[in-house]
PDB file of C-alpha atoms in Angstrom:
ATOM      1  CA  MET K 683     105.755  37.061 135.537  1.00  0.00           C
ATOM      2  CA  SER K 684     104.035  35.105 138.687  1.00  0.00           C
ATOM      3  CA  GLN K 685     103.659  38.137 141.330  1.00  0.00           C
ATOM      4  CA  TYR K 686     101.878  40.385 138.053  1.00  0.00           C
ATOM      5  CA  GLU K 687      99.900  37.562 136.926  1.00  0.00           C
ATOM      6  CA  ARG K 688      98.133  37.761 140.545  1.00  0.00           C
ATOM      7  CA  PHE K 689      98.593  41.282 141.901  1.00  0.00           C
ATOM      8  CA  ALA K 690      97.661  43.874 138.610  1.00  0.00           C
ATOM      9  CA  GLN K 691      94.119  43.641 138.477  1.00  0.00           C
ATOM     10  CA  GLU K 692      94.382  44.665 142.458  1.00  0.00           C
ATOM     11  CA  VAL K 693      95.863  47.500 140.976  1.00  0.00           C
ATOM     12  CA  LYS K 694      94.164  48.722 137.610  1.00  0.00           C
ATOM     13  CA  GLY K 695      93.804  51.730 136.548  1.00  0.00           C
ATOM     14  CA  ARG K 696      95.315  53.114 139.418  1.00  0.00           C
ATOM     15  CA  ALA K 697      98.724  52.965 139.439  1.00  0.00           C
ATOM     16  CA  SER K 698     101.293  52.167 136.124  1.00  0.00           C
ATOM     17  CA  VAL K 699     102.267  48.955 136.198  1.00  0.00           C
ATOM     18  CA  GLY K 700     106.132  48.188 135.637  1.00  0.00           C
ATOM     19  CA  LEU K 701     108.228  44.648 136.400  1.00  0.00           C
ATOM     20  CA  ARG K 702     111.308  44.882 137.936  1.00  0.00           C
ATOM     21  CA  VAL K 703     114.109  43.235 135.956  1.00  0.00           C
ATOM     22  CA  ASN K 704     117.370  41.624 136.451  1.00  0.00           C
ATOM     23  CA  PRO K 705     120.276  42.807 134.057  1.00  0.00           C
ATOM     24  CA  GLU K 706     122.240  39.988 135.415  1.00  0.00           C
ATOM     25  CA  TYR K 707     124.964  42.857 135.716  1.00  0.00           C
ATOM     26  CA  SER K 708     125.981  45.029 138.940  1.00  0.00           C
ATOM     27  CA  GLU K 709     129.558  46.740 140.243  1.00  0.00           C
ATOM     28  CA  ILE K 710     128.709  45.772 143.145  1.00  0.00           C
ATOM     29  CA  GLU K 711     131.286  43.924 144.993  1.00  0.00           C
ATOM     30  CA  THR K 712     129.538  42.370 147.890  1.00  0.00           C
ATOM     31  CA  GLU K 713     127.657  39.443 147.225  1.00  0.00           C
ATOM     32  CA  LEU K 714     125.087  39.740 149.820  1.00  0.00           C
ATOM     33  CA  TYR K 715     124.411  43.556 148.970  1.00  0.00           C
ATOM     34  CA  ASN K 716     124.291  42.482 144.796  1.00  0.00           C
ATOM     35  CA  PRO K 717     121.012  42.208 143.615  1.00  0.00           C
ATOM     36  CA  CYS K 718     121.633  40.625 140.612  1.00  0.00           C
ATOM     37  CA  ALA K 719     124.279  37.525 141.718  1.00  0.00           C
ATOM     38  CA  ALA K 720     123.365  35.073 140.428  1.00  0.00           C
ATOM     39  CA  GLY K 721     120.323  32.948 142.163  1.00  0.00           C
ATOM     40  CA  SER K 722     118.768  36.823 143.072  1.00  0.00           C
ATOM     41  CA  ARG K 723     115.723  36.540 144.057  1.00  0.00           C
ATOM     42  CA  PHE K 724     115.013  40.338 142.477  1.00  0.00           C
ATOM     43  CA  GLY K 725     114.298  41.177 138.926  1.00  0.00           C
ATOM     44  CA  VAL K 726     112.884  39.005 135.722  1.00  0.00           C
ATOM     45  CA  LEU K 727     115.636  37.594 133.653  1.00  0.00           C
ATOM     46  CA  ALA K 728     115.777  38.900 130.246  1.00  0.00           C
ATOM     47  CA  LYS K 729     115.140  35.419 129.139  1.00  0.00           C
ATOM     48  CA  ASP K 730     111.655  34.928 131.827  1.00  0.00           C
ATOM     49  CA  LEU K 731     110.472  37.532 129.653  1.00  0.00           C
ATOM     50  CA  PRO K 732     107.739  37.463 127.165  1.00  0.00           C
ATOM     51  CA  ASN K 733     108.195  38.702 123.638  1.00  0.00           C
ATOM     52  CA  THR K 734     104.923  40.933 124.257  1.00  0.00           C
ATOM     53  CA  LEU K 735     104.232  42.202 127.278  1.00  0.00           C
ATOM     54  CA  PRO K 736     100.935  41.872 129.910  1.00  0.00           C
ATOM     55  CA  LYS K 737      99.360  45.894 127.938  1.00  0.00           C
ATOM     56  CA  ASP K 738      99.147  47.023 130.747  1.00  0.00           C
ATOM     57  CA  VAL K 739     102.476  47.405 131.810  1.00  0.00           C
ATOM     58  CA  GLU K 740     104.062  50.213 130.665  1.00  0.00           C
ATOM     59  CA  GLY K 741     107.595  50.554 132.695  1.00  0.00           C
ATOM     60  CA  PHE K 742     110.979  48.739 133.572  1.00  0.00           C
ATOM     61  CA  HIS K 743     112.450  48.746 136.960  1.00  0.00           C
ATOM     62  CA  VAL K 744     116.325  48.564 137.128  1.00  0.00           C
ATOM     63  CA  HIS K 745     117.621  48.228 140.772  1.00  0.00           C
ATOM     64  CA  CYS K 746     121.258  47.327 140.820  1.00  0.00           C
ATOM     65  CA  HIS K 747     123.500  50.000 142.330  1.00  0.00           C
ATOM     66  CA  CYS K 748     124.707  50.672 145.545  1.00  0.00           C
ATOM     67  CA  GLU K 749     126.843  54.495 146.195  1.00  0.00           C
ATOM     68  CA  SER K 750     127.873  54.272 142.528  1.00  0.00           C
ATOM     69  CA  GLY K 751     129.053  56.483 140.722  1.00  0.00           C
ATOM     70  CA  SER K 752     128.634  57.766 136.953  1.00  0.00           C
ATOM     71  CA  ASP K 753     130.789  55.909 135.578  1.00  0.00           C
ATOM     72  CA  VAL K 754     129.297  52.979 136.597  1.00  0.00           C
ATOM     73  CA  PHE K 755     125.783  53.608 136.173  1.00  0.00           C
ATOM     74  CA  ALA K 756     127.047  54.211 132.529  1.00  0.00           C
ATOM     75  CA  ARG K 757     129.152  51.213 132.232  1.00  0.00           C
ATOM     76  CA  THR K 758     125.525  49.018 133.318  1.00  0.00           C
ATOM     77  CA  LEU K 759     123.777  50.427 131.486  1.00  0.00           C
ATOM     78  CA  VAL K 760     124.898  49.507 127.688  1.00  0.00           C
ATOM     79  CA  HIS K 761     123.946  45.964 129.927  1.00  0.00           C
ATOM     80  CA  ILE K 762     120.813  47.147 130.338  1.00  0.00           C
ATOM     81  CA  GLU K 763     119.571  48.556 126.699  1.00  0.00           C
ATOM     82  CA  GLU K 764     121.699  45.065 125.072  1.00  0.00           C
ATOM     83  CA  LYS K 765     119.231  42.621 127.657  1.00  0.00           C
ATOM     84  CA  PHE K 766     116.072  44.639 127.354  1.00  0.00           C
ATOM     85  CA  SER K 767     116.032  46.636 124.872  1.00  0.00           C
ATOM     86  CA  GLY K 768     114.546  44.868 122.721  1.00  0.00           C
ATOM     87  CA  TRP K 769     110.733  45.265 125.101  1.00  0.00           C
ATOM     88  CA  PHE K 770     111.792  49.282 125.125  1.00  0.00           C
ATOM     89  CA  PRO K 771     108.941  50.175 122.181  1.00  0.00           C
ATOM     90  CA  GLN K 772     106.567  48.503 124.275  1.00  0.00           C
ATOM     91  CA  LEU K 773     107.164  50.773 127.935  1.00  0.00           C
ATOM     92  CA  LYS K 774     106.073  54.093 127.522  1.00  0.00           C
ATOM     93  CA  TRP K 775     109.064  54.540 131.311  1.00  0.00           C
ATOM     94  CA  ILE K 776     111.757  52.982 132.527  1.00  0.00           C
ATOM     95  CA  ASN K 777     112.910  53.742 136.200  1.00  0.00           C
ATOM     96  CA  PHE K 778     117.127  53.066 136.984  1.00  0.00           C
ATOM     97  CA  GLY K 779     116.318  53.102 140.424  1.00  0.00           C
ATOM     98  CA  GLY K 780     118.345  53.859 143.317  1.00  0.00           C
ATOM     99  CA  GLY K 781     122.339  53.893 144.536  1.00  0.00           C
ATOM    100  CA  HIS K 782     123.623  57.343 142.674  1.00  0.00           C
ATOM    101  CA  LEU K 783     125.205  58.988 145.242  1.00  0.00           C
ATOM    102  CA  MET K 784     125.487  62.609 143.682  1.00  0.00           C
ATOM    103  CA  THR K 785     125.929  64.610 146.606  1.00  0.00           C
ATOM    104  CA  ARG K 786     129.406  62.309 146.562  1.00  0.00           C
ATOM    105  CA  LYS K 787     132.211  65.203 146.234  1.00  0.00           C
ATOM    106  CA  ASP K 788     134.210  62.587 143.759  1.00  0.00           C
ATOM    107  CA  TYR K 789     130.558  62.009 141.065  1.00  0.00           C
ATOM    108  CA  ASP K 790     131.078  63.233 138.177  1.00  0.00           C
ATOM    109  CA  VAL K 791     126.975  64.781 137.300  1.00  0.00           C
ATOM    110  CA  GLU K 792     128.049  65.909 133.956  1.00  0.00           C
ATOM    111  CA  LEU K 793     128.626  62.630 132.595  1.00  0.00           C
ATOM    112  CA  LEU K 794     125.239  61.859 134.606  1.00  0.00           C
ATOM    113  CA  ILE K 795     124.007  64.522 132.577  1.00  0.00           C
ATOM    114  CA  LYS K 796     125.474  63.133 128.894  1.00  0.00           C
ATOM    115  CA  THR K 797     124.653  59.286 129.455  1.00  0.00           C
ATOM    116  CA  LEU K 798     120.911  60.340 130.212  1.00  0.00           C
ATOM    117  CA  GLN K 799     120.746  62.407 127.125  1.00  0.00           C
ATOM    118  CA  ASP K 800     122.105  60.075 124.892  1.00  0.00           C
ATOM    119  CA  PHE K 801     119.922  57.818 125.979  1.00  0.00           C
ATOM    120  CA  HIS K 802     116.858  60.255 125.398  1.00  0.00           C
ATOM    121  CA  ARG K 803     117.490  60.422 122.363  1.00  0.00           C
ATOM    122  CA  ARG K 804     118.191  56.976 121.449  1.00  0.00           C
ATOM    123  CA  TYR K 805     114.538  56.864 123.339  1.00  0.00           C
ATOM    124  CA  PRO K 806     112.565  59.680 123.593  1.00  0.00           C
ATOM    125  CA  HIS K 807     108.884  58.079 124.223  1.00  0.00           C
ATOM    126  CA  LEU K 808     110.727  56.330 127.930  1.00  0.00           C
ATOM    127  CA  GLU K 809     110.255  58.318 130.523  1.00  0.00           C
ATOM    128  CA  VAL K 810     113.524  58.260 132.424  1.00  0.00           C
ATOM    129  CA  ILE K 811     113.455  58.217 136.494  1.00  0.00           C
ATOM    130  CA  LEU K 812     116.129  57.501 139.651  1.00  0.00           C
ATOM    131  CA  GLU K 813     115.360  57.178 143.204  1.00  0.00           C
ATOM    132  CA  PRO K 814     118.845  58.780 144.415  1.00  0.00           C
ATOM    133  CA  GLY K 815     117.414  58.039 148.467  1.00  0.00           C
ATOM    134  CA  SER K 816     121.242  57.841 149.166  1.00  0.00           C
ATOM    135  CA  ALA K 817     122.068  61.397 147.720  1.00  0.00           C
ATOM    136  CA  PHE K 818     119.602  62.758 150.100  1.00  0.00           C
ATOM    137  CA  ALA K 819     120.643  61.004 153.149  1.00  0.00           C
ATOM    138  CA  TRP K 820     124.248  61.490 152.441  1.00  0.00           C
ATOM    139  CA  GLN K 821     126.519  62.778 155.487  1.00  0.00           C
ATOM    140  CA  THR K 822     123.292  64.709 156.667  1.00  0.00           C
ATOM    141  CA  GLY K 823     123.683  63.584 160.784  1.00  0.00           C
ATOM    142  CA  PRO K 824     125.326  60.977 162.773  1.00  0.00           C
ATOM    143  CA  LEU K 825     124.877  58.755 166.004  1.00  0.00           C
ATOM    144  CA  ILE K 826     125.870  60.170 169.304  1.00  0.00           C
ATOM    145  CA  ALA K 827     126.600  58.177 172.610  1.00  0.00           C
ATOM    146  CA  ARG K 828     128.327  57.500 174.905  1.00  0.00           C
ATOM    147  CA  VAL K 829     130.491  55.155 177.050  1.00  0.00           C
ATOM    148  CA  VAL K 830     129.232  53.330 179.637  1.00  0.00           C
ATOM    149  CA  ASP K 831     132.334  50.623 180.293  1.00  0.00           C
ATOM    150  CA  ILE K 832     134.987  49.802 179.075  1.00  0.00           C
ATOM    151  CA  VAL K 833     135.227  45.579 180.154  1.00  0.00           C
ATOM    152  CA  GLU K 834     138.371  43.320 178.881  1.00  0.00           C
ATOM    153  CA  ASN K 835     138.085  40.071 177.824  1.00  0.00           C
ATOM    154  CA  SER K 836     141.405  37.392 176.847  1.00  0.00           C
ATOM    155  CA  GLY K 837     143.722  40.353 176.235  1.00  0.00           C
ATOM    156  CA  VAL K 838     140.607  42.362 173.933  1.00  0.00           C
ATOM    157  CA  LYS K 839     139.376  45.252 175.640  1.00  0.00           C
ATOM    158  CA  THR K 840     135.198  46.207 174.653  1.00  0.00           C
ATOM    159  CA  ALA K 841     133.722  49.824 174.658  1.00  0.00           C
ATOM    160  CA  ILE K 842     130.442  49.285 176.099  1.00  0.00           C
ATOM    161  CA  ILE K 843     128.345  51.914 174.555  1.00  0.00           C
ATOM    162  CA  ASN K 844     125.189  53.471 175.144  1.00  0.00           C
ATOM    163  CA  ALA K 845     123.650  52.568 171.491  1.00  0.00           C
ATOM    164  CA  SER K 846     122.941  49.258 170.058  1.00  0.00           C
ATOM    165  CA  PHE K 847     124.488  48.215 166.404  1.00  0.00           C
ATOM    166  CA  THR K 848     121.690  45.053 166.930  1.00  0.00           C
ATOM    167  CA  CYS K 849     119.397  47.849 167.693  1.00  0.00           C
ATOM    168  CA  HIS K 850     119.920  50.832 165.963  1.00  0.00           C
ATOM    169  CA  MET K 851     122.750  50.338 163.269  1.00  0.00           C
ATOM    170  CA  PRO K 852     121.425  46.760 161.759  1.00  0.00           C
ATOM    171  CA  ASP K 853     122.758  47.103 158.869  1.00  0.00           C
ATOM    172  CA  CYS K 854     126.053  47.070 159.677  1.00  0.00           C
ATOM    173  CA  LEU K 855     126.251  43.171 160.888  1.00  0.00           C
ATOM    174  CA  GLU K 856     123.210  42.743 158.159  1.00  0.00           C
ATOM    175  CA  MET K 857     125.683  44.605 155.508  1.00  0.00           C
ATOM    176  CA  PRO K 858     129.657  44.734 155.364  1.00  0.00           C
ATOM    177  CA  TYR K 859     129.602  48.001 156.388  1.00  0.00           C
ATOM    178  CA  LYS K 860     131.504  49.573 158.865  1.00  0.00           C
ATOM    179  CA  PRO K 861     131.329  53.285 160.163  1.00  0.00           C
ATOM    180  CA  SER K 862     133.460  54.940 161.207  1.00  0.00           C
ATOM    181  CA  ILE K 863     133.644  57.287 164.645  1.00  0.00           C
ATOM    182  CA  ARG K 864     135.385  60.647 164.265  1.00  0.00           C
ATOM    183  CA  TYR K 865     138.884  61.047 165.579  1.00  0.00           C
ATOM    184  CA  ALA K 866     139.306  57.319 165.263  1.00  0.00           C
ATOM    185  CA  GLU K 867     140.819  54.902 162.545  1.00  0.00           C
ATOM    186  CA  THR K 868     138.702  52.665 161.317  1.00  0.00           C
ATOM    187  CA  LEU K 869     140.779  49.103 161.468  1.00  0.00           C
ATOM    188  CA  GLU K 870     139.228  47.366 158.546  1.00  0.00           C
ATOM    189  CA  GLU K 871     139.763  43.717 160.428  1.00  0.00           C
ATOM    190  CA  GLU K 872     139.758  42.483 163.282  1.00  0.00           C
ATOM    191  CA  ASP K 873     142.617  42.049 164.539  1.00  0.00           C
ATOM    192  CA  LEU K 874     142.862  39.953 168.187  1.00  0.00           C
ATOM    193  CA  GLU K 875     146.467  40.575 168.199  1.00  0.00           C
ATOM    194  CA  THR K 876     146.515  44.739 167.256  1.00  0.00           C
ATOM    195  CA  ALA K 877     143.752  44.251 169.552  1.00  0.00           C
ATOM    196  CA  ARG K 878     145.371  43.245 172.144  1.00  0.00           C
ATOM    197  CA  THR K 879     149.133  44.916 172.032  1.00  0.00           C
ATOM    198  CA  ASN K 880     147.478  48.589 170.939  1.00  0.00           C
ATOM    199  CA  PRO K 881     146.430  50.423 174.139  1.00  0.00           C
ATOM    200  CA  HIS K 882     144.192  52.925 171.761  1.00  0.00           C
ATOM    201  CA  ALA K 883     142.862  49.711 170.218  1.00  0.00           C
ATOM    202  CA  TYR K 884     139.150  49.105 171.099  1.00  0.00           C
ATOM    203  CA  ARG K 885     135.706  47.096 169.630  1.00  0.00           C
ATOM    204  CA  ILE K 886     132.370  48.613 170.710  1.00  0.00           C
ATOM    205  CA  GLY K 887     129.698  46.912 172.159  1.00  0.00           C
ATOM    206  CA  GLY K 888     125.835  47.733 171.953  1.00  0.00           C
ATOM    207  CA  ASN K 889     123.635  47.706 174.964  1.00  0.00           C
ATOM    208  CA  SER K 890     121.683  45.223 174.405  1.00  0.00           C
ATOM    209  CA  CYS K 891     121.935  41.386 175.953  1.00  0.00           C
ATOM    210  CA  LEU K 892     122.421  40.141 172.573  1.00  0.00           C
ATOM    211  CA  SER K 893     126.411  38.331 172.304  1.00  0.00           C
ATOM    212  CA  GLY K 894     126.834  39.561 168.801  1.00  0.00           C
ATOM    213  CA  ASP K 895     126.209  43.108 169.162  1.00  0.00           C
ATOM    214  CA  PHE K 896     129.433  44.808 169.115  1.00  0.00           C
ATOM    215  CA  MET K 897     131.992  45.543 166.555  1.00  0.00           C
ATOM    216  CA  GLY K 898     135.861  45.932 165.553  1.00  0.00           C
ATOM    217  CA  LEU K 899     138.362  47.345 166.238  1.00  0.00           C
ATOM    218  CA  TRP K 900     139.041  50.988 166.019  1.00  0.00           C
ATOM    219  CA  GLN K 901     141.674  52.648 166.864  1.00  0.00           C
ATOM    220  CA  PHE K 902     141.974  56.265 169.113  1.00  0.00           C
ATOM    221  CA  ASP K 903     144.425  59.059 169.768  1.00  0.00           C
ATOM    222  CA  HIS K 904     144.183  57.430 173.359  1.00  0.00           C
ATOM    223  CA  GLU K 905     142.541  55.753 176.079  1.00  0.00           C
ATOM    224  CA  LEU K 906     138.915  55.838 175.835  1.00  0.00           C
ATOM    225  CA  GLN K 907     137.357  57.173 179.217  1.00  0.00           C
ATOM    226  CA  ILE K 908     133.853  56.122 180.827  1.00  0.00           C
ATOM    227  CA  GLY K 909     131.353  59.156 179.614  1.00  0.00           C
ATOM    228  CA  GLU K 910     132.943  59.601 176.503  1.00  0.00           C
ATOM    229  CA  ARG K 911     131.264  60.860 173.541  1.00  0.00           C
ATOM    230  CA  LEU K 912     131.784  58.997 170.214  1.00  0.00           C
ATOM    231  CA  ILE K 913     130.884  59.698 166.787  1.00  0.00           C
ATOM    232  CA  PHE K 914     128.839  57.564 164.225  1.00  0.00           C
ATOM    233  CA  GLU K 915     129.324  59.312 161.158  1.00  0.00           C
ATOM    234  CA  ASP K 916     126.893  59.172 158.193  1.00  0.00           C
ATOM    235  CA  MET K 917     124.433  56.958 160.023  1.00  0.00           C
ATOM    236  CA  ILE K 918     121.452  59.270 159.932  1.00  0.00           C
ATOM    237  CA  HIS K 919     119.954  57.309 157.056  1.00  0.00           C
ATOM    238  CA  TYR K 920     119.582  54.027 158.010  1.00  0.00           C
ATOM    239  CA  THR K 921     119.304  54.426 161.399  1.00  0.00           C
ATOM    240  CA  THR K 922     116.438  56.244 160.712  1.00  0.00           C
ATOM    241  CA  VAL K 923     114.423  53.378 158.804  1.00  0.00           C
ATOM    242  CA  LYS K 924     116.004  50.507 160.542  1.00  0.00           C
ATOM    243  CA  THR K 925     115.640  50.010 164.106  1.00  0.00           C
ATOM    244  CA  ASN K 926     114.299  48.042 166.316  1.00  0.00           C
ATOM    245  CA  MET K 927     113.510  47.663 170.141  1.00  0.00           C
ATOM    246  CA  PHE K 928     114.666  44.575 170.788  1.00  0.00           C
ATOM    247  CA  ASN K 929     113.925  43.613 174.440  1.00  0.00           C
ATOM    248  CA  GLY K 930     112.882  47.296 175.594  1.00  0.00           C
ATOM    249  CA  ILE K 931     116.061  48.766 174.374  1.00  0.00           C
ATOM    250  CA  GLY K 932     115.109  52.371 173.793  1.00  0.00           C
ATOM    251  CA  HIS K 933     116.032  54.478 170.231  1.00  0.00           C
ATOM    252  CA  PRO K 934     117.972  57.508 170.039  1.00  0.00           C
ATOM    253  CA  SER K 935     116.971  61.304 170.559  1.00  0.00           C
ATOM    254  CA  ILE K 936     116.829  63.047 167.234  1.00  0.00           C
ATOM    255  CA  GLY K 937     117.149  66.437 166.719  1.00  0.00           C
ATOM    256  CA  MET K 938     119.069  69.003 164.928  1.00  0.00           C
ATOM    257  CA  LEU K 939     122.702  71.208 166.246  1.00  0.00           C
ATOM    258  CA  HIS K 940     122.106  74.400 164.370  1.00  0.00           C
ATOM    259  CA  GLU K 941     125.231  76.678 163.332  1.00  0.00           C
ATOM    260  CA  ASP K 942     125.133  78.576 166.069  1.00  0.00           C
ATOM    261  CA  GLY K 943     125.380  76.638 168.857  1.00  0.00           C
ATOM    262  CA  THR K 944     121.907  75.541 169.925  1.00  0.00           C
ATOM    263  CA  PHE K 945     119.719  72.198 170.379  1.00  0.00           C
ATOM    264  CA  GLU K 946     116.668  71.204 168.897  1.00  0.00           C
ATOM    265  CA  LEU K 947     114.795  68.618 169.744  1.00  0.00           C
ATOM    266  CA  PHE K 948     112.558  66.671 167.378  1.00  0.00           C
ATOM    267  CA  ARG K 949     111.792  63.822 169.539  1.00  0.00           C
ATOM    268  CA  GLN K 950     112.276  61.757 172.420  1.00  0.00           C
ATOM    269  CA  TYR K 951     111.941  57.352 173.016  1.00  0.00           C
ATOM    270  CA  THR K 952     110.107  55.848 176.176  1.00  0.00           C
ATOM    271  CA  TYR K 953     109.084  53.145 177.926  1.00  0.00           C
ATOM    272  CA  GLU K 954     105.626  53.348 176.534  1.00  0.00           C
ATOM    273  CA  ASP K 955     107.085  53.189 173.024  1.00  0.00           C
ATOM    274  CA  TYR K 956     107.987  49.805 173.367  1.00  0.00           C
ATOM    275  CA  ARG K 957     105.433  48.500 175.519  1.00  0.00           C
ATOM    276  CA  ASP K 958     102.891  49.965 172.571  1.00  0.00           C
ATOM    277  CA  ARG K 959     104.864  48.407 169.872  1.00  0.00           C
ATOM    278  CA  MET K 960     103.675  45.298 171.878  1.00  0.00           C
ATOM    279  CA  CYS K 961     100.027  45.634 171.685  1.00  0.00           C
TER     280      CYS K 961
END
């Protein structure tokens, strides 16, 4: 509400003003990833809303999903209505946010349709908005890297690649997310004893100078070789929007491999891209 008071006048007449609200319920299991966790900075709680909203507030925005199914949305909607339906007559729209993974193979589209239709019957005056951003980027492109060296320390083998978790895949370090590598088995826990005793288990190390630029472990069916290509599945969504050039690390080139085998290059990055960011 304090942000509304400070900024509403700046968009008066130019945008439909809405408030992000927090239903205090989410099925995101990892607290770090949960925008509805206790103490979250996201969204106004029901107890902090005035009974009568400012007249220019036209909508509510709710975001409490992450790669979720429609069954999660249906259960979450119960809590949203329980907390905030008393204000719905004052609104024109409600935005149920992102994290709806509609393009996943096991996503129940029919349940989503039924849930939205039932909601619309209860509140026919409300325009309903969804932001299925993850659905548009889901499994649309990998990050392809090459092994440039293999080093061993205390019996732990690290395959160093010409890419970086810090620079190119920071969500893997920030969040509890570990990418899949094609033709490799993801070992969920970093068991150093497994790393020492399994000849085909490797950490993957990035090419930046940051000590923490690594993840592990993955198990391969062979001994990795310098020059070998590693394919990190489904990395295009956050890789493209969260990349950085820490200490001059270049960005991956962006292109498309067509079905006929031809490769179309869209963009390459050079030292000048790094230099110009600093100027």
